[in-house]
PDB file of C-alpha atoms in Angstrom:
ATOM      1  CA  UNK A   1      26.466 -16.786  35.810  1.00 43.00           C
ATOM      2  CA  UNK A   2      26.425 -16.567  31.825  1.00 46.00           C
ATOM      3  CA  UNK A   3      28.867 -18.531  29.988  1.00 55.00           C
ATOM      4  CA  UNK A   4      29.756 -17.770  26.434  1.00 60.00           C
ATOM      5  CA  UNK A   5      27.479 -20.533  24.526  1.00 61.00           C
ATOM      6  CA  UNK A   6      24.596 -17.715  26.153  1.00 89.00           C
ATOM      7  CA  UNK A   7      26.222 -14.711  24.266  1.00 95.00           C
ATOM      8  CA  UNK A   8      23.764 -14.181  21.453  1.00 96.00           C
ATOM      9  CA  UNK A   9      25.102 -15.030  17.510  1.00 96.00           C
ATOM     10  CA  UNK A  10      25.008 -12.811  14.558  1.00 95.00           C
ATOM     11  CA  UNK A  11      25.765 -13.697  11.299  1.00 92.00           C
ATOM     12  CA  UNK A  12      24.278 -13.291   7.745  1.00 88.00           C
ATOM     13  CA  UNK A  13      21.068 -15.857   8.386  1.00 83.00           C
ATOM     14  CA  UNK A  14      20.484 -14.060  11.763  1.00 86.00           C
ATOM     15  CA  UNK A  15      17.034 -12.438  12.303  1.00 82.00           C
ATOM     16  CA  UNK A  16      18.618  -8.748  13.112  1.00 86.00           C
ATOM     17  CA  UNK A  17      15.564  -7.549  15.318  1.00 82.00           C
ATOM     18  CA  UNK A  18      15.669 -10.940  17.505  1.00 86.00           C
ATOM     19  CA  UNK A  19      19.774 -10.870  17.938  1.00 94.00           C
ATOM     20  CA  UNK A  20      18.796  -7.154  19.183  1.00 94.00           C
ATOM     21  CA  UNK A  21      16.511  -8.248  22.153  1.00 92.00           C
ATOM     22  CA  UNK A  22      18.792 -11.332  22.669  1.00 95.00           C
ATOM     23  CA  UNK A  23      21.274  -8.818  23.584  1.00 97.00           C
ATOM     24  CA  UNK A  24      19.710  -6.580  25.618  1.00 96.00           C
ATOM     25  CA  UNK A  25      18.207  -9.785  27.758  1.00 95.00           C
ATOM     26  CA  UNK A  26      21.846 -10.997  27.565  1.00 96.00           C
ATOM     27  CA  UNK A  27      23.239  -8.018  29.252  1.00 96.00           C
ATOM     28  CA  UNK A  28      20.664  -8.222  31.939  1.00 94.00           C
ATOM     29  CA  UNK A  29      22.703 -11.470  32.615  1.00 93.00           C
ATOM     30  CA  UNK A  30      25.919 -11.433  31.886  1.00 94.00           C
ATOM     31  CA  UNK A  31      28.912 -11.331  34.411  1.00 92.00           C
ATOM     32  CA  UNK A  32      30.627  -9.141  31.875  1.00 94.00           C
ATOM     33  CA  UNK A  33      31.723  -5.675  32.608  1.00 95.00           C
ATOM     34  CA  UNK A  34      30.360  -2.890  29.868  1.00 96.00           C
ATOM     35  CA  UNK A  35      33.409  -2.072  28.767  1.00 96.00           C
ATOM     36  CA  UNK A  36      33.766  -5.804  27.354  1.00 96.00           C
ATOM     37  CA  UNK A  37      30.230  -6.376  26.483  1.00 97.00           C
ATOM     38  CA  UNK A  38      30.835  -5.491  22.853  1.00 97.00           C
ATOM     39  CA  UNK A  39      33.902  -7.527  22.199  1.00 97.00           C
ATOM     40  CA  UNK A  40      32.350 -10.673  23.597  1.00 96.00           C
ATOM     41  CA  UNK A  41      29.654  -9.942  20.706  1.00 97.00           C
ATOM     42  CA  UNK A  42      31.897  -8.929  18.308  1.00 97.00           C
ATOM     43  CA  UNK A  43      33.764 -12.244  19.006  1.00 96.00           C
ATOM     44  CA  UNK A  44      30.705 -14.292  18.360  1.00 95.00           C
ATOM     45  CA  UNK A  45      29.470 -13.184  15.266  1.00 97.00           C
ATOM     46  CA  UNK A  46      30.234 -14.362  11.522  1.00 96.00           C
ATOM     47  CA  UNK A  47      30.513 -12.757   8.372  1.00 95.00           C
ATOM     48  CA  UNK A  48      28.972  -9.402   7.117  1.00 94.00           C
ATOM     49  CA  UNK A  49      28.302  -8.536  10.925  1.00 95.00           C
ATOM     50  CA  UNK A  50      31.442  -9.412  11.966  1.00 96.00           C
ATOM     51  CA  UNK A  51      33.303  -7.130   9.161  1.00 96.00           C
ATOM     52  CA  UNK A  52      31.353  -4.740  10.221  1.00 95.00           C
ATOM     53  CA  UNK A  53      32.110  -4.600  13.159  1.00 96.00           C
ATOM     54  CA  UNK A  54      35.767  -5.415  13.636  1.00 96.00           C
ATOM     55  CA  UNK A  55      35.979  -1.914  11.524  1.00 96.00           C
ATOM     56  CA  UNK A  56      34.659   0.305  14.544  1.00 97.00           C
ATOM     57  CA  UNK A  57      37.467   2.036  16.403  1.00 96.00           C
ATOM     58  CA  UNK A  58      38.468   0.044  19.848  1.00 95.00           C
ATOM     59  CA  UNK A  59      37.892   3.058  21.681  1.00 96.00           C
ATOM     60  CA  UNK A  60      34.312   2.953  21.068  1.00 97.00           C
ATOM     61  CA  UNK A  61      33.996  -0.517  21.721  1.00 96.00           C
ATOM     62  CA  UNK A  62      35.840  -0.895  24.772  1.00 96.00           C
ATOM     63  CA  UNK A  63      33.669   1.698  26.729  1.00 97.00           C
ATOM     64  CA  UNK A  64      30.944   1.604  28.778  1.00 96.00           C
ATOM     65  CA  UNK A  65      28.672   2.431  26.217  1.00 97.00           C
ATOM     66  CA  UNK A  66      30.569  -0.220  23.908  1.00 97.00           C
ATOM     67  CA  UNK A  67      27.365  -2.173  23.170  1.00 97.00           C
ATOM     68  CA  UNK A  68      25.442   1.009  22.084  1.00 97.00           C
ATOM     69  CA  UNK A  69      28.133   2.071  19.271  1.00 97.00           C
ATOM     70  CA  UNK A  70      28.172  -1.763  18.249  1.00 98.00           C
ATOM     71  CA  UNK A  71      24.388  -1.090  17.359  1.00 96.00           C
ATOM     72  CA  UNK A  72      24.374   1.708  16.107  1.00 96.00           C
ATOM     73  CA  UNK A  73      26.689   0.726  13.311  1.00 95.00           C
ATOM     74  CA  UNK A  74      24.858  -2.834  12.853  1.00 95.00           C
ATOM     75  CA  UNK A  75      21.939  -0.638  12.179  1.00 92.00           C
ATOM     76  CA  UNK A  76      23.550   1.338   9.481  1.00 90.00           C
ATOM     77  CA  UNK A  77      24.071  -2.106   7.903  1.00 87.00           C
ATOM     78  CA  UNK A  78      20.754  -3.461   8.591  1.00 84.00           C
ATOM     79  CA  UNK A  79      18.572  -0.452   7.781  1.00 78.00           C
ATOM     80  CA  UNK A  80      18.312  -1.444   4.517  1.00 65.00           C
ATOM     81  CA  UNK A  81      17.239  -5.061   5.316  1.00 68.00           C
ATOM     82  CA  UNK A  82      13.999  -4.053   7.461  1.00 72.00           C
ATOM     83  CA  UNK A  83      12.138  -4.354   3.998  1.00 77.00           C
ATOM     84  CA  UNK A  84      13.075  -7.844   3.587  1.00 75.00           C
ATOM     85  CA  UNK A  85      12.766  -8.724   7.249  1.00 76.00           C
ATOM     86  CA  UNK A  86       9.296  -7.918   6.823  1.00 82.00           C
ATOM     87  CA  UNK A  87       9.069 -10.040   4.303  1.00 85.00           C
ATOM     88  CA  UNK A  88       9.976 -13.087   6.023  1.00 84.00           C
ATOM     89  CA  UNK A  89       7.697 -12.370   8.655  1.00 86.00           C
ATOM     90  CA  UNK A  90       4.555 -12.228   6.651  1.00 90.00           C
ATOM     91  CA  UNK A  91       5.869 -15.243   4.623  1.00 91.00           C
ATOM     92  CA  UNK A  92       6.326 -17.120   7.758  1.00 91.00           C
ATOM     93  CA  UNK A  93       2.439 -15.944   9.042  1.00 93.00           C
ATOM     94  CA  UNK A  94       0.622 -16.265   5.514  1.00 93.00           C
ATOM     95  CA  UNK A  95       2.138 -19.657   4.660  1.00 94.00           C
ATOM     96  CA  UNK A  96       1.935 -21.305   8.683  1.00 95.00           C
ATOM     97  CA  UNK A  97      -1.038 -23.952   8.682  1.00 95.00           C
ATOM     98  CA  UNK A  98      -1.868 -26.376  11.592  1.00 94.00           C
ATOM     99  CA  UNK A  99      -0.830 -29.764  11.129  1.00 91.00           C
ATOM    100  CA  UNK A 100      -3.534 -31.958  11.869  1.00 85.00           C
ATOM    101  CA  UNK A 101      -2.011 -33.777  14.508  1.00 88.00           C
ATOM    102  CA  UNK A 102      -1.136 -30.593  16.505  1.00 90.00           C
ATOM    103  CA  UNK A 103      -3.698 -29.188  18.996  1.00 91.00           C
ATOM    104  CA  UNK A 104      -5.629 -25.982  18.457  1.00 91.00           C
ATOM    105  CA  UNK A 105      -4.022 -24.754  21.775  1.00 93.00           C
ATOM    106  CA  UNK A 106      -0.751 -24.720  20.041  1.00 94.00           C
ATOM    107  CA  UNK A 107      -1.909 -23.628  16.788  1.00 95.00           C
ATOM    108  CA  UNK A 108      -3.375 -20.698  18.492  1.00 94.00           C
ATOM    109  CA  UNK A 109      -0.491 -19.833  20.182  1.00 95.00           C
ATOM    110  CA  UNK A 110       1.434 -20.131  17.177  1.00 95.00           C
ATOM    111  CA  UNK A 111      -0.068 -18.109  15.258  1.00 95.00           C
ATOM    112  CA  UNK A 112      -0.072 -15.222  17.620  1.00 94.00           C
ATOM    113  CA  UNK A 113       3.664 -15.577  17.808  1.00 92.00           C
ATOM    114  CA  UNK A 114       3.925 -14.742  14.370  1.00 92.00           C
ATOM    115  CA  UNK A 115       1.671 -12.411  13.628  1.00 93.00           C
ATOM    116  CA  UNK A 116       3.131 -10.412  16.790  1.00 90.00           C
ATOM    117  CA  UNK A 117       6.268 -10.515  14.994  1.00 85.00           C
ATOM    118  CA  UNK A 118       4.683  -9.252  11.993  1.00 87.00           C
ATOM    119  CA  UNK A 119       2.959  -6.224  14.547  1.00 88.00           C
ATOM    120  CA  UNK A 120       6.358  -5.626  16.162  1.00 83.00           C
ATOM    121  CA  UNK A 121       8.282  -4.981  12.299  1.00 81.00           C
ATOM    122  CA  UNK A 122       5.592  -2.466  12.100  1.00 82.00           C
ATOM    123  CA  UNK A 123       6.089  -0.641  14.973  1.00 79.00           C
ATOM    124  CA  UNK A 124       2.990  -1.535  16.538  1.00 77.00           C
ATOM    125  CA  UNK A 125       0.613  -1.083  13.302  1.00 85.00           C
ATOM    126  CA  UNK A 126      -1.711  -3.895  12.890  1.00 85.00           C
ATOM    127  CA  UNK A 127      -1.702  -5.101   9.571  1.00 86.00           C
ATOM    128  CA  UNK A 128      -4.813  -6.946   9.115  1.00 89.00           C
ATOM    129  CA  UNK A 129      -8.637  -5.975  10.727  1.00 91.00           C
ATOM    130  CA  UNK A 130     -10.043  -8.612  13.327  1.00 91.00           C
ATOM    131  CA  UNK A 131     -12.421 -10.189  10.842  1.00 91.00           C
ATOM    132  CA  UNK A 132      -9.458 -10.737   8.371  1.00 93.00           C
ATOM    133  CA  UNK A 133      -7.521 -11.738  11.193  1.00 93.00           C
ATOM    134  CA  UNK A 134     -10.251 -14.472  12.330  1.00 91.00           C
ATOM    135  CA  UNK A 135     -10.619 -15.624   9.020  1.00 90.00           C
ATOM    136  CA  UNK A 136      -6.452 -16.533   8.393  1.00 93.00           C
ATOM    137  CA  UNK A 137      -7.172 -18.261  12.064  1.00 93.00           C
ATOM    138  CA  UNK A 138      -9.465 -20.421  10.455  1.00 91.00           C
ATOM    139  CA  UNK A 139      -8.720 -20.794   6.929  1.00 90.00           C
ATOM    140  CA  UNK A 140      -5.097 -21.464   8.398  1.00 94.00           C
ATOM    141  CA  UNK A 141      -6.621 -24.380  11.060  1.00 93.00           C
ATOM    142  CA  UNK A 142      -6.354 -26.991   8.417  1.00 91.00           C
ATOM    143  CA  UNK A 143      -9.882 -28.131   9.952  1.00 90.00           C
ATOM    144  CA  UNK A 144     -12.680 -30.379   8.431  1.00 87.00           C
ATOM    145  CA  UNK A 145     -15.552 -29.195   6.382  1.00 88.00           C
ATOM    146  CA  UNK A 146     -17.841 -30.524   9.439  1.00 88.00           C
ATOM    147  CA  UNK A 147     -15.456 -28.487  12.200  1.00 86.00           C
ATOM    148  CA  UNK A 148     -15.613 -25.617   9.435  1.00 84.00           C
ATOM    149  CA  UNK A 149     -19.558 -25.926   9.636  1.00 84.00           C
ATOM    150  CA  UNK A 150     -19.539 -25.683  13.229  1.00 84.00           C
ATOM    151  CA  UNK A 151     -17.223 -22.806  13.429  1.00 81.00           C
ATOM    152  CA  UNK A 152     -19.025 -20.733  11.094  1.00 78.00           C
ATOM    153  CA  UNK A 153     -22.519 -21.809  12.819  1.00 78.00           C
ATOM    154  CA  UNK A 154     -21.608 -20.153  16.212  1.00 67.00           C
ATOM    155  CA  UNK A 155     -22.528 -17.141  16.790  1.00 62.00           C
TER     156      UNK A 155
END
């Protein structure tokens, strides 16, 4: 049963592309008919978003394909901010470094998180070769000069 602290938030600090496949997982869940899908979205989101949306006609909210005309708008307003979502994302990868108390399990993981998210922004275009790639892994480990050594001795 989804309540409505599970409807995913929009406002103007909101990741865009995430709130997106929130939504769609959301709707997968939800107890919500289609036709009110959109309003309980509209309803949780602040701000630009929010002004946005309150603007599209009721008719083309309160349909079955409510959710789908929500979008489609959003997208009109967040066309423009793909550039900058971008970015973020390769802010986020380029400055991430492993603590030193974390484990390399978690690093690793970590770091494939984001530079899927960087992947994803492209559309599937990979944005750095595997040999760059390994190298942010390990320049990014925050390791030793004697772990460094050992790394770079393996063959």
């Amino acid at each position: 049963m989804s309540h409505e602290r599970d409807i995913p938030m929009l406002d103007d600090g909101t990741d865009y592309s995430t709130w997106k496949k929130k939504v769609d997982i959301w709707k997968l869940g939800t107890n919500a008919k289609p036709g009110q899908q959109a309003a309980k979205l509209i309803m949780n989101m602040r701000g630009k978003p929010q002004e946005v949306a309150i603007n599209i006609e009721t008719s083309k909210i309160g349909c079955d394909t409510g959710v789908d005309n929500l979008i489609a708008e959003l997208d009109k307003l967040y066309k423009k901010d793909v550039t900058q979502s971008l970015f973020k994302a390769i802010d986020s990868f380029e400055r991430y470094r492993r603590n030193k108390e974390d484990n390399i399990d978690s690093y690793i993981s970590e770091f494939q998180r984001r530079y899927k998210s960087l992947v994803q922004l492209q559309k599937g275009k990979e944005l750095y070769d595997d040999v760059i790639l390994a190298y942010r892994l390990l320049n990014q480990a925050n390791l030793n000069e004697d772990q460094m050594r050992l790394v770079r001795a393996r063959p």
